[in-house]
Short mmCIF file of C-alpha atoms in Angstrom, two decimals:
data_model
loop_
_atom_site.label_atom_id
_atom_site.label_comp_id
_atom_site.label_asym_id
_atom_site.label_seq_id
_atom_site.Cartn_x
_atom_site.Cartn_y
_atom_site.Cartn_z
CA MET A 1 -43.61 -18.81 -12.25
CA THR A 2 -42.76 -15.59 -10.44
CA THR A 3 -42.71 -12.43 -12.46
CA ILE A 4 -39.37 -10.60 -12.51
CA THR A 5 -40.01 -6.87 -12.36
CA ILE A 6 -37.63 -3.97 -13.40
CA GLU A 7 -37.74 -2.80 -9.64
CA MET A 8 -36.49 -6.12 -8.46
CA ILE A 9 -33.74 -6.18 -10.83
CA LYS A 10 -32.87 -2.56 -10.03
CA GLU A 11 -32.79 -3.32 -6.33
CA LEU A 12 -30.60 -6.38 -6.83
CA ARG A 13 -28.16 -4.38 -9.16
CA GLU A 14 -27.94 -1.51 -6.44
CA ARG A 15 -27.09 -4.02 -3.64
CA THR A 16 -24.59 -6.19 -5.62
CA SER A 17 -23.32 -3.94 -8.41
CA VAL A 18 -23.71 -6.96 -10.70
CA GLY A 19 -24.73 -6.56 -14.37
CA VAL A 20 -28.35 -6.50 -15.39
CA ALA A 21 -28.38 -9.75 -17.18
CA ASP A 22 -26.68 -11.60 -14.35
CA CYS A 23 -29.30 -9.99 -11.91
CA ARG A 24 -32.21 -11.23 -13.97
CA LYS A 25 -30.84 -14.53 -14.18
CA ALA A 26 -30.23 -14.85 -10.54
CA LEU A 27 -33.78 -13.55 -9.77
CA VAL A 28 -35.31 -16.12 -12.08
CA GLU A 29 -33.21 -18.92 -10.44
CA ALA A 30 -34.22 -17.65 -7.05
CA GLU A 31 -37.94 -17.48 -8.00
CA GLY A 32 -37.87 -13.74 -7.14
CA ASN A 33 -36.34 -14.06 -3.63
CA ILE A 34 -33.88 -11.12 -3.57
CA GLU A 35 -31.91 -12.56 -0.52
CA LYS A 36 -31.44 -15.79 -2.14
CA ALA A 37 -30.43 -14.16 -5.39
CA ILE A 38 -27.74 -12.12 -3.62
CA GLU A 39 -26.41 -15.30 -1.88
CA ASP A 40 -26.34 -17.07 -5.15
CA LEU A 41 -24.52 -14.12 -6.78
CA GLN A 42 -21.84 -14.10 -4.14
CA LYS A 43 -21.11 -17.73 -4.54
CA LYS A 44 -20.98 -17.15 -8.32
CA GLY A 45 -18.63 -14.21 -7.62
CA ILE A 46 -16.34 -16.47 -5.74
CA ALA A 47 -16.30 -18.82 -8.65
CA LYS A 48 -15.60 -16.04 -11.04
CA ALA A 49 -12.69 -14.76 -8.79
CA ALA A 50 -11.24 -18.20 -8.64
CA LYS A 51 -11.05 -18.37 -12.57
CA LYS A 52 -9.12 -15.12 -12.50
CA GLN A 53 -6.34 -16.19 -10.00
CA GLY A 54 -3.92 -16.80 -12.80
CA ARG A 55 -3.92 -13.08 -13.81
CA ILE A 56 -1.46 -10.53 -12.33
CA ALA A 57 -2.91 -7.60 -10.40
CA ALA A 58 -0.11 -5.12 -10.19
CA GLU A 59 -2.11 -1.76 -10.43
CA GLY A 60 -4.38 -0.58 -7.78
CA LYS A 61 -4.37 1.91 -5.00
CA ILE A 62 -2.88 2.63 -1.55
CA GLY A 63 -5.72 3.52 0.78
CA MET A 64 -4.96 5.69 3.77
CA ASP A 65 -7.10 6.56 6.86
CA ALA A 66 -6.00 8.91 9.67
CA THR A 67 -7.39 10.57 12.74
CA PRO A 68 -7.33 14.35 12.44
CA ASP A 69 -4.84 14.63 15.47
CA GLY A 70 -2.28 12.28 13.92
CA THR A 71 -2.35 9.67 16.56
CA GLN A 72 -3.60 6.67 14.35
CA VAL A 73 -2.76 6.22 10.71
CA ALA A 74 -3.24 3.06 8.46
CA LEU A 75 -2.26 2.15 4.87
CA VAL A 76 -3.54 -0.65 2.77
CA GLU A 77 -2.62 -1.76 -0.78
CA LEU A 78 -5.52 -3.23 -2.80
CA ASN A 79 -4.44 -4.35 -6.39
CA CYS A 80 -6.33 -4.68 -9.52
CA GLU A 81 -5.26 -5.50 -13.19
CA THR A 82 -5.52 -2.17 -14.86
CA ASP A 83 -4.97 1.47 -14.03
CA PHE A 84 -8.60 2.16 -15.42
CA ALA A 85 -10.04 -0.02 -12.73
CA ALA A 86 -7.78 1.61 -10.02
CA LYS A 87 -9.58 4.93 -10.87
CA ASN A 88 -13.00 3.30 -10.54
CA ASP A 89 -14.97 5.12 -7.87
CA SER A 90 -16.17 1.88 -6.22
CA PHE A 91 -12.47 0.56 -6.14
CA ILE A 92 -11.43 3.87 -4.51
CA SER A 93 -14.13 3.71 -1.95
CA LEU A 94 -13.49 0.01 -1.20
CA THR A 95 -9.67 0.65 -0.68
CA ASN A 96 -10.42 3.64 1.67
CA ASP A 97 -13.15 1.71 3.54
CA ILE A 98 -10.59 -1.10 4.21
CA ALA A 99 -8.03 1.42 5.51
CA LYS A 100 -10.40 2.81 7.80
CA ILE A 101 -11.19 -0.77 9.19
CA VAL A 102 -7.55 -1.32 9.64
CA ARG A 103 -7.16 1.97 11.68
CA GLU A 104 -10.23 1.38 13.81
CA GLN A 105 -9.90 -2.38 14.49
CA ASN A 106 -6.15 -3.09 14.08
CA PRO A 107 -6.27 -6.62 12.83
CA SER A 108 -3.33 -8.88 13.42
CA SER A 109 -2.97 -10.42 9.98
CA LEU A 110 -4.44 -10.37 6.36
CA GLU A 111 -6.55 -13.32 7.30
CA ALA A 112 -8.09 -11.50 10.33
CA LEU A 113 -8.69 -8.40 8.23
CA ASN A 114 -10.32 -10.39 5.48
CA ALA A 115 -12.79 -11.70 8.14
CA LEU A 116 -13.79 -8.22 9.50
CA ALA A 117 -17.13 -6.71 8.52
CA MET A 118 -17.46 -3.86 5.99
CA PRO A 119 -20.11 -0.99 6.50
CA GLY A 120 -22.60 -3.05 4.26
CA GLY A 121 -22.36 -6.11 6.31
CA LEU A 122 -20.16 -8.11 3.94
CA THR A 123 -16.73 -9.13 5.18
CA VAL A 124 -13.72 -7.48 3.61
CA GLU A 125 -12.92 -10.60 1.56
CA GLN A 126 -16.35 -10.89 0.21
CA SER A 127 -16.35 -7.18 -0.71
CA VAL A 128 -13.09 -7.68 -2.75
CA VAL A 129 -14.49 -10.84 -4.40
CA ASN A 130 -17.65 -8.84 -5.32
CA PHE A 131 -15.67 -6.16 -6.91
CA THR A 132 -14.03 -8.90 -9.02
CA ALA A 133 -17.51 -10.37 -9.93
CA ALA A 134 -18.96 -6.89 -10.83
CA THR A 135 -16.04 -5.56 -12.95
CA GLY A 136 -14.19 -8.83 -14.26
CA GLU A 137 -10.89 -7.40 -12.85
CA LYS A 138 -8.94 -9.46 -10.43
CA ALA A 139 -8.65 -7.69 -7.22
CA THR A 140 -6.14 -8.60 -4.38
CA LEU A 141 -5.78 -7.18 -0.93
CA ARG A 142 -2.07 -7.38 -0.68
CA ARG A 143 -0.81 -5.76 2.64
CA PHE A 144 -1.57 -3.28 5.40
CA ILE A 145 0.17 -1.49 8.22
CA ARG A 146 -0.98 0.67 11.12
CA PHE A 147 0.88 3.04 13.38
CA ALA A 148 -0.50 4.49 16.68
CA ALA A 149 1.31 7.45 18.25
CA ASP A 150 3.21 7.01 21.58
CA ASN A 151 4.70 10.18 22.72
CA SER A 152 4.87 11.17 19.12
CA ARG A 153 3.25 12.55 16.16
CA ILE A 154 2.55 10.66 12.96
CA GLY A 155 2.99 12.59 9.69
CA TRP A 156 1.53 11.29 6.43
CA TYR A 157 1.64 12.23 2.67
CA ASN A 158 -0.38 10.88 -0.30
CA HIS A 159 1.08 11.21 -3.63
CA ASP A 160 -0.72 11.00 -6.92
CA GLY A 161 -4.07 9.89 -5.56
CA GLY A 162 -2.88 6.78 -3.73
CA ARG A 163 0.09 5.76 -5.96
CA ILE A 164 2.49 6.30 -3.20
CA CYS A 165 1.53 6.83 0.44
CA VAL A 166 3.90 7.38 3.43
CA MET A 167 3.50 7.63 7.18
CA VAL A 168 6.23 8.67 9.68
CA ASP A 169 6.26 8.39 13.39
CA VAL A 170 8.28 11.17 14.98
CA VAL A 171 9.06 10.94 18.68
CA SER A 172 9.16 13.83 21.31
CA SER A 173 8.94 13.72 24.98
CA ASP A 174 7.34 17.09 25.05
CA ASP A 175 3.54 17.14 24.32
CA SER A 176 3.80 20.80 23.50
CA VAL A 177 6.12 19.97 20.66
CA THR A 178 4.05 17.34 19.13
CA SER A 179 0.90 19.46 19.02
CA SER A 180 2.59 22.42 17.56
CA PRO A 181 1.79 23.56 14.03
CA ASP A 182 5.31 23.82 12.96
CA PHE A 183 6.11 20.29 14.32
CA ILE A 184 2.99 18.89 12.51
CA GLN A 185 4.11 20.50 9.32
CA ALA A 186 7.77 19.16 9.70
CA CYS A 187 6.20 15.70 10.10
CA GLU A 188 4.23 15.98 6.97
CA ASP A 189 7.34 17.45 5.08
CA ILE A 190 9.39 14.45 6.25
CA ALA A 191 6.65 12.07 4.97
CA MET A 192 6.90 13.82 1.60
CA HIS A 193 10.65 13.49 1.69
CA ILE A 194 10.31 9.70 2.24
CA ALA A 195 8.05 9.44 -0.68
CA ALA A 196 10.50 11.22 -3.00
CA MET A 197 13.88 9.74 -1.75
CA ASN A 198 12.62 6.21 -0.70
CA PRO A 199 15.23 5.60 2.09
CA PRO A 200 15.71 2.01 3.07
CA TYR A 201 16.31 2.85 6.72
CA ALA A 202 15.33 5.35 9.29
CA ARG A 203 18.71 5.48 11.19
CA VAL A 204 22.18 3.96 11.13
CA ASP A 205 21.45 1.80 14.16
CA GLU A 206 18.60 -0.22 12.44
CA ILE A 207 20.78 -1.13 9.40
CA PRO A 208 21.23 -5.07 9.62
CA GLN A 209 24.86 -6.08 9.80
CA GLU A 210 24.29 -8.51 6.89
CA ASP A 211 23.31 -5.38 4.70
CA VAL A 212 26.46 -3.66 5.70
CA ASP A 213 28.64 -6.81 5.04
CA LYS A 214 27.06 -7.32 1.70
CA GLN A 215 27.70 -3.70 0.59
CA GLY A 216 31.25 -4.15 1.83
CA GLU A 217 31.75 -7.03 -0.50
CA ILE A 218 30.30 -5.08 -3.39
CA PHE A 219 32.63 -2.06 -2.79
CA THR A 220 35.60 -4.35 -2.27
CA ALA A 221 35.04 -5.83 -5.71
CA GLN A 222 34.55 -2.47 -7.19
CA VAL A 223 37.75 -1.09 -5.79
CA LEU A 224 39.89 -4.05 -6.80
CA GLU A 225 38.42 -3.84 -10.30
CA GLU A 226 39.56 -0.31 -10.54
CA GLY A 227 43.07 -1.51 -9.92
CA LYS A 228 43.79 -0.02 -6.51
CA PRO A 229 46.57 -1.50 -4.49
CA GLU A 230 45.30 -4.14 -2.24
CA ASN A 231 46.70 -2.59 1.01
CA ILE A 232 44.51 0.48 0.71
CA VAL A 233 41.45 -1.30 -0.41
CA PRO A 234 40.10 -1.77 3.19
CA LYS A 235 40.42 2.02 3.97
CA ILE A 236 38.74 2.97 0.71
CA VAL A 237 35.81 0.50 1.49
CA VAL A 238 35.37 1.96 4.97
CA GLY A 239 34.79 5.48 3.49
CA LYS A 240 32.45 4.17 0.86
CA ILE A 241 30.32 2.27 3.42
CA ALA A 242 30.12 5.45 5.65
CA LYS A 243 28.85 7.39 2.60
CA TRP A 244 26.43 4.68 1.67
CA LYS A 245 24.92 4.73 5.26
CA LYS A 246 24.50 8.44 5.11
CA ASP A 247 22.86 8.27 1.69
CA ASN A 248 20.50 5.59 2.64
CA CYS A 249 19.44 6.59 6.19
CA LEU A 250 16.45 8.90 6.44
CA VAL A 251 17.73 11.18 9.17
CA ASP A 252 21.15 11.66 7.55
CA GLN A 253 19.93 12.45 4.04
CA LEU A 254 19.83 16.10 2.73
CA PHE A 255 16.35 17.41 3.39
CA VAL A 256 14.36 17.42 0.14
CA LYS A 257 12.81 20.90 0.67
CA ASP A 258 16.12 22.48 1.94
CA SER A 259 19.47 20.92 0.62
CA GLU A 260 21.45 22.98 3.09
CA ILE A 261 20.29 20.69 5.97
CA THR A 262 19.71 17.07 6.81
CA VAL A 263 16.40 15.53 8.06
CA ALA A 264 18.21 15.36 11.46
CA ASP A 265 19.01 19.06 11.29
CA LEU A 266 15.31 19.78 10.73
CA LEU A 267 14.29 17.57 13.80
CA SER A 268 16.98 19.12 15.98
CA ARG A 269 15.01 22.41 15.85
CA PHE A 270 12.38 20.91 18.00
CA GLY A 271 14.62 19.42 20.74
CA ASP A 272 17.63 17.11 21.24
CA ASP A 273 15.39 14.18 21.75
CA VAL A 274 13.34 14.35 18.72
CA THR A 275 13.83 11.54 16.30
CA VAL A 276 12.26 9.25 13.75
CA ARG A 277 10.98 6.09 15.33
CA ARG A 278 9.76 4.40 12.23
CA PHE A 279 8.24 4.91 8.89
CA ALA A 280 6.35 3.08 6.24
CA ARG A 281 6.27 3.88 2.40
CA TYR A 282 3.86 1.92 0.02
CA GLU A 283 3.97 2.22 -3.61
CA VAL A 284 1.49 0.46 -5.70
CA GLY A 285 2.81 -2.75 -7.42
CA GLU A 286 6.30 -2.47 -6.00
CA GLY A 287 7.83 -5.96 -5.84
CA ILE A 288 5.15 -7.57 -8.09
CA GLU A 289 6.53 -8.99 -11.18
CA LYS A 290 4.49 -7.76 -14.08
CA ARG A 291 3.75 -10.05 -17.06
CA VAL A 292 5.33 -9.19 -20.47
CA PHE A 293 2.74 -9.74 -23.09
CA ASP A 294 4.11 -11.24 -26.36
CA LEU A 295 1.23 -10.63 -28.85
CA ALA A 296 2.79 -12.74 -31.68
CA ALA A 297 2.99 -15.75 -29.43
CA GLU A 298 -0.63 -15.23 -28.26
CA VAL A 299 -1.88 -15.06 -31.81
CA ALA A 300 0.02 -18.23 -32.64
CA GLU A 301 -1.35 -19.93 -29.60
CA ILE A 302 -4.86 -19.11 -30.64
CA THR A 303 -4.48 -19.98 -34.22
CA ASN A 304 -2.85 -23.38 -33.46
CA ALA A 305 -5.56 -24.31 -30.77
#
């Protein structure tokens, strides 16, 4: 029988981040072969992860990676179950490493991203599974997005250590504009504005007609409920829709750092052709339905089991 030494356990733990007891057990089963033990632990990690699929991972972190010149920026959302795990150094590093892979390799889908290799040699998917195995926390790679500049500058903003991250692609045909410090600062300020104001659209011309029609129906019902004469309802609704568009389009919003101007006014300082091409705003857990715990029901279920 192979003797399992402290040094072997230490090496296996350093390479897998798995607990000491599991490392020792894996080494015993692998008869001291560290590579086989790693493979066995990875398989068990996948099994552990599968048992946790019923849990809801709505906490986590938005990872961001950007080139210093603002030509490429990527965001990823990696979810876990608790805020405590989201602040774990290994979770933070994992999220940022995945963001870097997205920026550098530009995968076409989550499936493609999961198959890419991480710095340590494991795939992205295996690395996420290993985090689950090591911590007992279900981790889920939810989404990613990448921007590459094209006659533009990408500004970005990271709020609260990755709770909300934004990137905005601002276009100008003049290279001297996109490389100027004032323009770079303006792009970063607009990214911060997006984080704070959360506009649904960049410009009026990108609002889907179905959204306008739906909002028109809502306003019509509201105005009729107020008892306004039917013959003036259409005119009132037109005005309300115009205001709704202004309030919900980034370039028409009052600038968060100077309420005397709009975002469009800020951009016009750098040229008539300067505009926002697109933006992305990721907030941890948005759109994920969180489980509501009923302690009394859980106790009753355990008692009656």
